[in-house]
Amino acid sequence: MKPLSRFKCYSIILPAISVHLSPPSISLQHPRLYYVGATELRTNPRVSSSNLLDIVNAFTAYCYQRDLPNAMKALDSMQKHRLWADSITYAELIKCCIAHGAVKQGKRVHQHVFSNGYEPKTFLINTLLNMYVKFNLLDEAQILFDQMVERNVVSWTTMIAACSNAELNSKALEMLIMMLRDGVRPNMYTYSSVLRACEGFSILKQLHCCIIKVGLELDVFVRSALIDIYSKWGELQAALNIFDEMVTSDLVVWNSIIGGFAQNSDGDEALNLFIRMKRSGFWADQSTLTSVLRACTSLALLELGRQVHVHVMKFDQDLVLNNALLDMYCKCGSLKDANDIFTRMIVKDVISWSTMIIGFAQNGYSLKALNLFNTMKASGIKPNYITILGVLFACSHAGLVEDAQYYFKSMKVLYSIDPGREHYGCMIDLLGRAGKLEEAMKLIHDMKCEPDAVTWRTLLGACRVHRNMDLAEYAAKKVLSLDPHDAGTYILLSNIYANTQRWADVEKLRKSMRDGGMKKEPGCSWIEVNKQVHAFILGDKSHPQVNAIYQELNQIIWRLKEEGYVPDTNFVLQDLEGEQMETSLAFHSEKLAIVYGLMSLPKGKTIRIRKNLRICGDCHVFSKLLAKLENRSIVIRDPIRYHHFEDGACSCGDYW
């Protein structure tokens, strides 16, 4: 054996353990060299090898057992004796720190593996990078990344994904460019991460071209990410084209395309794709069912939602699916089903509670919503931004001004929640409904965020109710300055003019709309009968049973008039006279849908209508009287809230 150099390291090779001692601590008087397996140990004669091995063996065992407290004690002992384990063992310890959210301990591991000149492998540094990203310590991750001598595709992808998740979109794209300049080739995970950082359609198209160039466009992860981002930008046809480019053999891609259409409120196509998926032999998972429930929710298809519920039962007590079910039943107006699920849920999070609170509020049960909020607080669940929004909505639609003001003023103090535009909107709506228009104006001026078009439109709606022309015109100008092509504001102001017989102003507004190419959205109502959706538009005569519907509607109106119904011509928004006014009211889309429901659904079955525009006062009175006359429950969901008509009354208490 050759003489040993003063500056060489001496090793005892042990299976699966690599323990290192720094050169200054090595005595050269009695060097010994043993070969066992394929790992190295530098020994110090002043400390017995068995003691060193005991320390390292204990440390390794604790790391693999995920025993964090004892692993950290063993790490302190290793640090004291200048010992190191192998990279895989440290990686296990770092994973343990991540699982326990142990930031302090994770930083100690980082300090240890870089101490006394020890140079960890790139694999281990990448694990540390991932740890800092998981702890949302991006500055620490960036510092470590900048110090790396060698960066591989995992290093770059970890940082790009971190920037994308943190919505540091420009930085994520810059890092992709730096990665390419560094000669590192992005992989499918890199592209699927950076796609989420696209802030414009042009950048998305450039990235898509790069992906095609390197041949990754058909990779499952990349394809799914492309579908997701095109859907996010509302380019549903492009997303569908990517999906249809080849036969899809992966459920992840199916979930992306179904979810894309569901999130863009195209429930029809989402359901069609779900049917295609089932026919292709795929089984729905939690992600699929969540999207399908969202599609049912957007279309208010209660019966189809109940069929999906059967599939959900296979995933017993899945919190995300149960929350989606709650939302579907609430938004389809079936509070009994929603409450049954909520009561049976073993685990409830803040989303579960918030969904039920908002569900009660939107369906007109404001006091139940507020009582549930008190129960939620008693259970120890902390309210979030959405919860308080539901509470304010409940107060707004019940006229509880003082309660709403208390919750609004205390949300920051009690729950550390800063009021957002939606919270201000609820308060402005509440004050406006209560006729406190000056207070509503003051609140708008006191907003910490700049009032948007929706805020001013809310005030405009209140001005219509209380016929405050001056303030209405002021609010309308504010809306149109922010959104010059908002047809809804022109219509609302036109309605205000019509209600005060200012027909010349009405015509002037309509001319402005025609000149600007703006059109009034026609009132449309939908009803589900025998798993088919039937749509009705004001004055529409395309339905196969239109003659029978019109005949039945006329008979119902005469019967209601005998019960005291008088058509409210204040809701006629044209310069008509006498019987012309009543005829215009008679054929509103919700009336046609309700009559078709009476004709088609079994006696006693609830009639459920979805409407694209807010229900007018005349249709509201019509529905109340008809529900009593026919001893029938009628539920109408408009963009603002849900109306449950029973026995001559509405759940909104005529306050909508």
XYZ file of C-alpha atoms in Angstrom:
656
model
C 0.000 0.000 0.000
C 1.339 3.456 -0.899
C 2.215 5.973 1.873
C -0.701 8.102 2.914
C -0.627 11.813 2.109
C -1.285 14.337 4.913
C -4.144 15.806 2.933
C -5.946 12.630 1.934
C -9.180 11.516 3.528
C -9.425 8.121 5.170
C -12.455 5.977 4.753
C -14.285 3.071 6.320
C -16.794 1.887 3.720
C -20.186 0.951 5.187
C -23.387 -0.185 3.462
C -25.874 2.645 2.653
C -24.079 5.182 4.891
C -21.584 7.843 3.942
C -20.204 9.756 6.935
C -17.538 12.410 6.427
C -15.134 14.058 8.865
C -13.334 17.264 7.935
C -9.555 16.984 7.278
C -8.298 19.052 10.255
C -9.729 16.521 12.748
C -7.918 13.497 11.267
C -4.967 11.953 13.125
C -2.372 10.286 10.847
C -0.619 8.235 13.535
C -2.603 5.032 13.127
C -4.574 5.277 9.868
C -6.795 2.286 9.052
C -8.622 1.524 5.796
C -11.566 -0.872 5.614
C -13.718 -1.802 2.581
C -17.296 -2.825 3.216
C -19.889 -2.155 0.470
C -19.516 1.056 -1.552
C -19.744 4.069 0.799
C -17.098 6.096 2.648
C -16.464 7.145 6.266
C -13.649 9.420 7.448
C -12.685 8.381 10.987
C -11.104 10.132 13.931
C -9.126 7.856 16.256
C -10.098 10.099 19.184
C -13.714 8.975 18.735
C -14.361 5.275 18.291
C -15.738 4.180 14.948
C -18.589 2.364 16.653
C -19.759 5.576 18.345
C -19.612 7.431 15.060
C -21.568 4.706 13.357
C -24.141 4.686 16.153
C -24.718 8.420 15.663
C -25.111 8.085 11.901
C -27.193 4.924 12.081
C -29.537 6.565 14.592
C -29.813 9.681 12.449
C -30.564 7.613 9.336
C -33.182 5.526 11.121
C -34.949 8.603 12.508
C -34.992 10.240 9.058
C -36.559 7.218 7.371
C -39.030 6.824 10.249
C -39.969 10.521 9.847
C -39.230 11.063 13.547
C -38.397 14.754 13.285
C -37.562 15.611 16.952
C -35.094 12.741 17.364
C -33.671 13.232 13.872
C -32.865 16.860 14.737
C -31.191 15.781 18.000
C -29.083 13.305 16.048
C -28.289 16.039 13.520
C -26.947 18.244 16.337
C -24.680 15.398 17.422
C -23.478 14.901 13.849
C -22.762 18.603 13.544
C -20.762 18.484 16.761
C -18.625 15.592 15.509
C -18.436 16.928 11.947
C -20.213 13.947 10.474
C -22.343 13.822 7.325
C -24.823 11.317 5.953
C -25.668 10.584 2.325
C -27.878 12.853 0.192
C -30.850 10.482 0.156
C -31.002 10.453 3.956
C -30.964 14.252 4.083
C -33.667 14.316 1.416
C -35.855 12.140 3.660
C -35.309 14.542 6.546
C -36.196 17.537 4.374
C -39.408 15.789 3.272
C -40.194 15.274 6.946
C -39.655 18.989 7.613
C -42.033 19.838 4.734
C -44.682 17.442 6.037
C -44.526 19.029 9.503
C -44.240 22.611 8.240
C -40.999 22.797 10.209
C -39.344 25.877 8.713
C -36.791 26.372 11.474
C -35.648 22.746 11.347
C -35.470 22.849 7.542
C -33.133 25.835 7.690
C -30.930 23.961 10.190
C -30.617 21.063 7.753
C -29.656 23.564 5.032
C -26.986 25.076 7.292
C -25.620 21.657 8.224
C -25.186 20.279 4.707
C -23.238 23.368 3.638
C -21.020 23.533 6.756
C -17.289 22.931 7.018
C -16.711 22.817 3.303
C -19.121 19.969 2.606
C -20.456 20.238 -0.953
C -23.915 18.667 -1.327
C -24.945 17.126 -4.610
C -27.260 18.960 -7.017
C -29.994 16.468 -6.151
C -29.895 17.535 -2.488
C -29.810 21.257 -3.301
C -32.884 20.753 -5.503
C -34.620 19.126 -2.546
C -33.787 22.167 -0.411
C -35.083 24.439 -3.193
C -38.343 22.509 -3.205
C -38.560 22.863 0.581
C -38.278 26.657 0.458
C -40.851 26.791 -2.338
C -43.272 24.628 -0.333
C -42.761 26.949 2.650
C -43.476 29.916 0.335
C -40.034 31.346 1.110
C -39.255 32.386 -2.448
C -36.519 34.847 -1.495
C -34.583 32.092 0.307
C -35.162 29.777 -2.652
C -33.839 32.421 -5.058
C -30.691 32.994 -2.945
C -29.965 29.252 -2.870
C -30.676 28.944 -6.597
C -28.278 31.823 -7.385
C -25.531 30.107 -5.347
C -25.815 26.821 -7.237
C -22.697 25.948 -9.264
C -24.610 23.455 -11.385
C -28.308 23.793 -12.232
C -30.194 21.051 -14.008
C -33.704 20.912 -15.454
C -35.161 20.124 -12.011
C -33.568 23.251 -10.498
C -34.933 25.536 -13.208
C -38.359 23.896 -13.292
C -38.716 24.171 -9.514
C -38.111 27.922 -9.639
C -40.296 28.485 -12.715
C -43.163 26.552 -11.116
C -42.713 28.559 -7.895
C -42.943 31.855 -9.779
C -46.020 30.675 -11.687
C -47.776 29.554 -8.508
C -46.958 32.900 -6.862
C -48.323 34.713 -9.959
C -44.889 36.226 -10.612
C -45.627 35.670 -14.263
C -43.006 37.948 -15.811
C -40.291 36.409 -13.674
C -41.362 32.876 -14.612
C -41.079 33.732 -18.308
C -37.715 35.453 -17.767
C -36.402 32.353 -16.015
C -37.459 30.183 -18.950
C -35.402 32.416 -21.265
C -32.405 32.261 -18.861
C -32.781 28.485 -18.694
C -32.585 28.196 -22.478
C -29.555 30.520 -22.572
C -27.920 28.313 -19.921
C -28.199 25.397 -22.319
C -30.714 23.455 -20.236
C -33.561 21.965 -22.256
C -37.032 22.379 -20.705
C -39.084 19.240 -20.212
C -42.818 18.597 -20.047
C -42.998 19.757 -16.405
C -41.218 23.018 -17.249
C -43.629 23.862 -20.039
C -46.722 22.813 -18.092
C -45.567 25.158 -15.293
C -44.630 28.151 -17.426
C -47.874 27.965 -19.413
C -49.715 29.049 -16.275
C -47.674 32.275 -16.330
C -48.987 33.436 -19.706
C -50.411 36.944 -19.357
C -51.507 37.415 -22.939
C -52.691 35.464 -25.918
C -49.615 36.387 -28.009
C -47.208 34.958 -25.400
C -49.341 31.822 -25.187
C -49.128 31.342 -28.960
C -45.323 31.742 -28.883
C -44.989 29.161 -26.128
C -47.330 26.836 -27.984
C -45.068 27.098 -31.048
C -41.996 26.290 -28.920
C -43.752 23.241 -27.502
C -44.633 21.978 -30.987
C -41.051 22.588 -32.129
C -39.598 20.325 -29.418
C -42.312 17.691 -29.928
C -44.006 17.924 -26.518
C -47.472 19.025 -27.635
C -48.927 15.534 -27.177
C -47.424 14.937 -23.732
C -50.240 14.449 -21.200
C -49.035 17.176 -18.821
C -48.323 19.734 -21.536
C -51.527 18.993 -23.430
C -53.564 19.333 -20.263
C -51.805 22.616 -19.384
C -52.429 23.976 -22.897
C -56.130 23.169 -22.635
C -56.267 24.798 -19.189
C -54.607 28.044 -20.272
C -56.581 28.400 -23.517
C -59.744 27.861 -21.460
C -58.589 30.448 -18.930
C -58.273 33.001 -21.739
C -61.725 32.093 -23.026
C -60.346 30.472 -26.196
C -62.545 27.405 -25.862
C -62.427 26.478 -29.543
C -58.610 26.439 -29.455
C -58.750 24.270 -26.333
C -61.159 21.897 -28.071
C -58.911 21.741 -31.149
C -55.954 20.681 -28.980
C -58.143 18.084 -27.323
C -59.364 16.700 -30.668
C -55.895 16.530 -32.269
C -55.501 12.901 -31.217
C -57.425 10.163 -29.450
C -57.302 10.951 -25.759
C -56.111 8.068 -23.642
C -55.643 9.872 -20.356
C -58.269 10.979 -17.825
C -56.227 14.093 -16.952
C -56.796 15.508 -20.450
C -60.522 14.701 -20.316
C -60.756 16.497 -16.970
C -58.983 19.551 -18.380
C -61.343 19.998 -21.320
C -64.498 19.302 -19.296
C -63.301 21.641 -16.548
C -62.427 24.343 -19.092
C -65.944 24.488 -20.491
C -67.556 24.205 -17.046
C -65.462 27.091 -15.676
C -66.425 29.243 -18.654
C -70.121 28.664 -17.931
C -70.585 26.567 -21.065
C -72.385 23.831 -19.191
C -73.942 22.309 -22.315
C -70.611 21.507 -23.961
C -69.103 20.360 -20.637
C -71.924 17.831 -20.266
C -71.590 16.729 -23.905
C -67.882 16.093 -23.331
C -68.676 14.163 -20.162
C -71.012 11.910 -22.162
C -68.246 11.419 -24.774
C -65.820 10.528 -22.014
C -68.155 7.908 -20.555
C -68.760 6.393 -23.996
C -64.993 6.185 -24.488
C -64.767 3.896 -21.473
C -63.353 6.284 -18.855
C -64.493 6.298 -15.243
C -65.145 9.673 -13.682
C -62.944 10.667 -10.743
C -63.354 13.451 -8.191
C -62.038 16.105 -10.586
C -64.434 15.035 -13.355
C -67.458 15.022 -11.071
C -66.566 18.407 -9.601
C -66.591 19.926 -13.102
C -69.814 18.137 -14.075
C -71.504 19.424 -10.920
C -70.326 22.932 -11.825
C -71.918 22.496 -15.266
C -75.193 21.378 -13.671
C -74.987 24.385 -11.359
C -74.519 26.894 -14.180
C -77.504 25.424 -16.046
C -79.609 24.907 -12.899
C -80.201 21.289 -13.951
C -81.357 19.827 -10.648
C -82.441 16.414 -11.954
C -79.157 15.865 -13.777
C -77.309 17.061 -10.686
C -79.106 14.398 -8.670
C -77.905 11.757 -11.138
C -74.329 12.982 -10.696
C -74.879 12.796 -6.925
C -75.209 9.011 -7.290
C -71.671 8.877 -8.738
C -70.384 11.134 -5.970
C -71.526 8.611 -3.356
C -68.714 6.300 -4.532
C -66.247 8.809 -3.079
C -67.672 8.796 0.435
C -66.982 11.930 2.482
C -64.776 13.586 -0.142
C -64.767 17.192 1.087
C -64.282 18.870 -2.306
C -67.100 16.874 -3.892
C -69.427 17.447 -0.958
C -68.787 21.189 -1.221
C -69.537 21.036 -4.960
C -72.786 19.180 -4.193
C -73.737 21.821 -1.635
C -73.140 24.556 -4.186
C -75.123 22.739 -6.868
C -78.177 22.147 -4.670
C -78.095 25.692 -3.300
C -77.876 27.234 -6.759
C -80.562 24.957 -8.132
C -82.827 26.206 -5.345
C -83.107 22.881 -3.481
C -82.216 23.989 0.045
C -83.586 20.796 1.615
C -81.126 18.613 -0.338
C -78.275 21.007 0.421
C -79.068 21.086 4.127
C -79.334 17.277 4.279
C -75.831 16.929 2.822
C -74.439 19.651 5.058
C -75.888 17.978 8.159
C -74.417 14.578 7.207
C -70.930 15.921 6.415
C -68.441 14.674 9.002
C -65.756 17.156 7.958
C -66.709 20.752 7.140
C -64.304 23.508 6.197
C -64.843 27.237 5.782
C -65.997 26.629 2.181
C -68.746 24.274 3.400
C -70.058 26.785 5.919
C -69.763 29.733 3.524
C -71.603 27.850 0.762
C -74.561 27.110 3.041
C -74.649 30.656 4.438
C -74.687 32.128 0.926
C -77.185 29.466 -0.171
C -79.656 30.447 2.545
C -79.111 34.148 1.831
C -79.588 33.883 -1.940
C -82.679 31.731 -1.545
C -84.334 34.308 0.684
C -83.717 32.729 4.089
C -81.633 35.521 5.552
C -82.295 34.744 9.225
C -81.282 31.107 8.718
C -78.090 32.352 7.065
C -77.244 34.580 10.042
C -78.086 31.832 12.560
C -75.803 29.452 10.669
C -73.043 32.066 10.763
C -73.316 32.174 14.557
C -73.156 28.358 14.678
C -70.069 28.443 12.466
C -68.285 30.838 14.827
C -69.231 28.665 17.810
C -67.724 25.629 16.055
C -64.339 27.362 15.912
C -64.209 27.877 12.130
C -62.807 31.302 11.257
C -64.840 33.194 8.618
C -63.123 34.255 5.418
C -63.712 36.919 2.760
C -66.552 34.933 1.128
C -68.256 34.125 4.439
C -68.612 37.793 5.350
C -69.857 38.505 1.836
C -72.639 35.950 2.396
C -73.517 37.512 5.746
C -73.759 40.999 4.220
C -75.815 39.612 1.333
C -78.225 38.083 3.866
C -78.554 41.416 5.637
C -78.956 43.263 2.334
C -81.853 41.119 1.141
C -83.639 41.258 4.470
C -83.273 44.998 5.015
C -81.152 44.501 8.151
C -79.272 47.785 7.915
C -77.927 47.961 11.481
C -76.779 44.320 11.497
C -74.990 44.787 8.178
C -73.259 47.940 9.405
C -72.030 46.085 12.493
C -70.598 43.175 10.475
C -69.087 45.532 7.899
C -67.360 47.729 10.487
C -66.107 44.810 12.595
C -64.856 42.445 9.868
C -61.357 43.919 9.974
C -61.193 44.067 13.771
C -62.681 40.638 14.490
C -61.479 38.580 11.528
C -58.592 40.579 9.978
C -60.489 40.801 6.675
C -60.162 43.990 4.647
C -63.430 45.010 2.950
C -63.305 44.469 -0.810
C -65.414 45.803 -3.649
C -67.965 43.028 -3.164
C -68.459 43.943 0.498
C -68.874 47.607 -0.377
C -71.280 46.566 -3.117
C -73.483 44.699 -0.638
C -73.556 47.695 1.685
C -74.365 50.123 -1.147
C -77.113 47.769 -2.325
C -78.508 47.539 1.213
C -78.490 51.299 1.788
C -79.948 51.876 -1.651
C -82.807 49.412 -1.118
C -83.531 51.084 2.224
C -83.769 54.472 0.493
C -80.597 55.765 2.151
C -79.142 57.007 -1.128
C -77.064 59.787 0.424
C -75.415 57.307 2.807
C -74.763 55.010 -0.152
C -73.065 57.863 -1.997
C -70.940 58.698 1.041
C -69.840 55.059 1.324
C -68.807 55.066 -2.335
C -66.632 58.124 -1.728
C -65.152 56.460 1.398
C -64.170 53.249 -0.445
C -60.517 52.330 -0.027
C -60.550 50.825 -3.516
C -61.656 52.728 -6.594
C -65.378 52.148 -7.303
C -65.885 50.163 -10.491
C -68.767 50.014 -12.965
C -70.570 47.363 -10.899
C -70.548 49.634 -7.833
C -72.117 52.539 -9.723
C -74.571 50.197 -11.432
C -75.731 49.012 -8.011
C -76.460 52.606 -7.018
C -78.219 53.149 -10.334
C -80.527 50.205 -9.606
C -81.451 51.719 -6.243
C -82.169 55.062 -7.921
C -84.619 53.292 -10.203
C -86.510 51.812 -7.238
C -86.746 55.186 -5.475
C -87.063 57.214 -8.703
C -84.226 59.594 -7.889
C -83.627 60.949 -11.375
C -80.733 63.306 -10.614
C -78.655 60.696 -8.835
C -79.598 58.066 -11.427
C -78.222 60.174 -14.253
C -75.046 60.872 -12.253
C -74.524 57.156 -11.523
C -75.227 56.227 -15.153
C -72.585 58.687 -16.382
C -70.073 57.147 -13.968
C -70.837 53.657 -15.268
C -70.552 54.690 -18.906
C -67.276 56.532 -18.262
C -65.835 53.232 -17.000
C -67.633 50.970 -19.469
C -68.884 52.949 -22.495
C -70.388 49.878 -24.166
C -72.405 48.655 -21.171
C -75.807 48.054 -22.754
C -77.281 47.211 -19.342
C -76.778 50.758 -18.074
C -78.451 52.252 -21.121
C -81.382 49.885 -20.565
C -81.619 50.640 -16.849
C -81.547 54.400 -17.391
C -84.048 53.961 -20.209
C -86.318 52.081 -17.815
C -86.077 54.928 -15.300
C -87.040 57.436 -17.995
C -89.885 55.169 -19.120
C -91.273 54.907 -15.588
C -91.487 58.710 -15.450
C -92.981 58.954 -18.954
C -89.875 60.650 -20.381
C -90.268 58.946 -23.757
C -88.143 61.468 -25.632
C -85.197 60.641 -23.369
C -85.917 56.953 -23.824
C -85.729 57.331 -27.592
C -82.539 59.378 -27.327
C -80.865 56.623 -25.308
C -82.029 53.938 -27.706
C -80.641 55.925 -30.626
C -77.288 56.115 -28.823
C -77.399 52.344 -28.418
C -78.185 51.821 -32.091
C -75.421 54.177 -33.153
C -72.984 52.366 -30.864
C -74.006 48.950 -32.156
C -75.343 47.899 -28.748
C -78.321 45.593 -28.406
C -80.566 44.838 -25.464
C -80.178 41.279 -24.258
C -83.564 39.598 -24.683
C -85.196 38.109 -21.614
C -84.825 34.328 -21.684
C -86.041 31.631 -19.291
C -85.162 27.937 -19.139
C -86.983 24.981 -17.640
C -85.892 21.333 -17.400
C -88.590 18.786 -18.291
C -87.876 15.067 -18.739
C -84.107 15.668 -18.883
C -84.531 18.226 -21.669
C -84.024 21.977 -21.349
C -86.675 24.198 -22.945
C -85.879 27.880 -23.591
C -88.400 30.707 -23.923
C -87.832 34.282 -25.111
C -90.234 37.223 -24.873
C -92.778 36.844 -27.676
C -90.963 33.742 -29.008
C -93.117 31.351 -31.039
C -90.571 28.693 -32.012
C -91.515 26.128 -29.362
C -93.413 23.108 -30.805
C -96.239 23.633 -28.306
C -96.324 27.408 -28.540
C -100.016 27.664 -29.461
C -101.114 25.528 -26.534
C -98.808 27.507 -24.184
C -100.214 30.875 -25.279
C -103.784 29.605 -24.988
C -103.168 28.236 -21.484
C -101.406 31.457 -20.430
C -104.345 33.611 -21.519
C -106.749 31.415 -19.544
C -104.529 31.614 -16.451
C -104.360 35.425 -16.661
C -108.162 35.661 -16.756
C -108.431 33.319 -13.763
C -105.863 35.388 -11.847
C -107.697 38.615 -12.654
C -110.756 37.115 -11.014
C -108.561 36.623 -7.925
C -107.492 40.279 -7.989
C -104.464 40.248 -10.291
C -103.886 43.578 -12.037
C -100.989 43.713 -14.546
C -98.451 46.301 -13.364
C -97.851 48.412 -16.455
C -95.041 50.293 -14.719
C -92.844 47.455 -15.988
C -93.715 48.109 -19.632
C -90.718 49.908 -21.042
C -92.174 51.077 -24.326
C -94.458 53.979 -25.197
C -97.602 51.813 -25.462
C -101.171 52.339 -24.351
C -103.920 50.376 -22.619
C -104.280 46.761 -23.736
C -100.968 46.933 -25.650
C -99.207 47.402 -22.313
C -100.888 44.372 -20.759
C -100.158 42.230 -23.820
C -96.485 43.160 -23.624
C -96.376 42.042 -19.974
C -98.301 38.820 -20.569
C -95.653 37.144 -22.674
C -92.545 37.694 -20.563
C -90.310 34.635 -20.859
C -90.748 33.444 -17.255
C -94.530 33.376 -17.661
C -94.196 31.187 -20.753
C -91.790 28.840 -18.937
C -94.020 28.587 -15.861
C -97.078 27.741 -17.974
C -95.124 25.084 -19.875
C -94.083 23.622 -16.516
C -97.712 23.486 -15.379
C -98.646 21.706 -18.585
C -95.749 19.223 -18.597
C -94.764 18.356 -15.015
C -96.750 16.049 -12.717
C -99.140 17.780 -10.326
C -97.352 18.729 -7.131
C -93.902 18.787 -8.787
C -91.940 21.971 -8.139
C -91.532 24.197 -11.189
C -87.957 25.461 -11.431
C -87.092 28.310 -13.796
C -83.725 29.895 -14.598
C -83.765 33.434 -16.018
C -80.990 35.556 -17.534
C -82.444 38.911 -16.434
C -83.817 40.121 -13.134
C -87.475 39.191 -12.614
C -89.821 42.146 -13.056
C -92.391 43.216 -10.466
C -95.363 42.105 -12.547
C -93.982 38.582 -13.054
C -93.237 38.462 -9.326
C -96.897 39.200 -8.471
C -98.064 36.789 -11.199
C -95.925 33.960 -9.772
C -97.101 34.510 -6.189
C -100.784 34.399 -7.147
C -100.344 31.441 -9.488
C -98.480 29.421 -6.841
C -101.454 29.894 -4.524
C -104.067 29.273 -7.226
C -102.437 26.029 -8.394
C -101.184 24.961 -4.939
C -97.763 24.644 -6.539
C -94.194 25.557 -5.587
C -92.460 27.750 -8.147
C -88.743 28.562 -7.945
C -87.243 31.257 -10.189
C -83.511 31.858 -10.219
C -82.433 35.178 -11.698
C -78.917 36.703 -11.741
C -79.484 38.367 -8.367
C -81.203 35.766 -6.199
C -83.706 32.915 -5.941
C -87.442 33.333 -5.456
C -89.432 30.523 -3.835
C -93.141 31.115 -4.452
C -95.536 29.188 -2.224
C -99.107 29.835 -1.073
C -99.179 33.411 -2.384
C -95.856 34.504 -0.857
C -92.224 34.691 -1.908
C -89.161 33.793 0.157
C -87.683 37.235 -0.614
C -90.495 38.895 1.339
C -91.046 41.182 -1.685
C -87.660 42.719 -0.923
C -85.516 42.185 -3.972
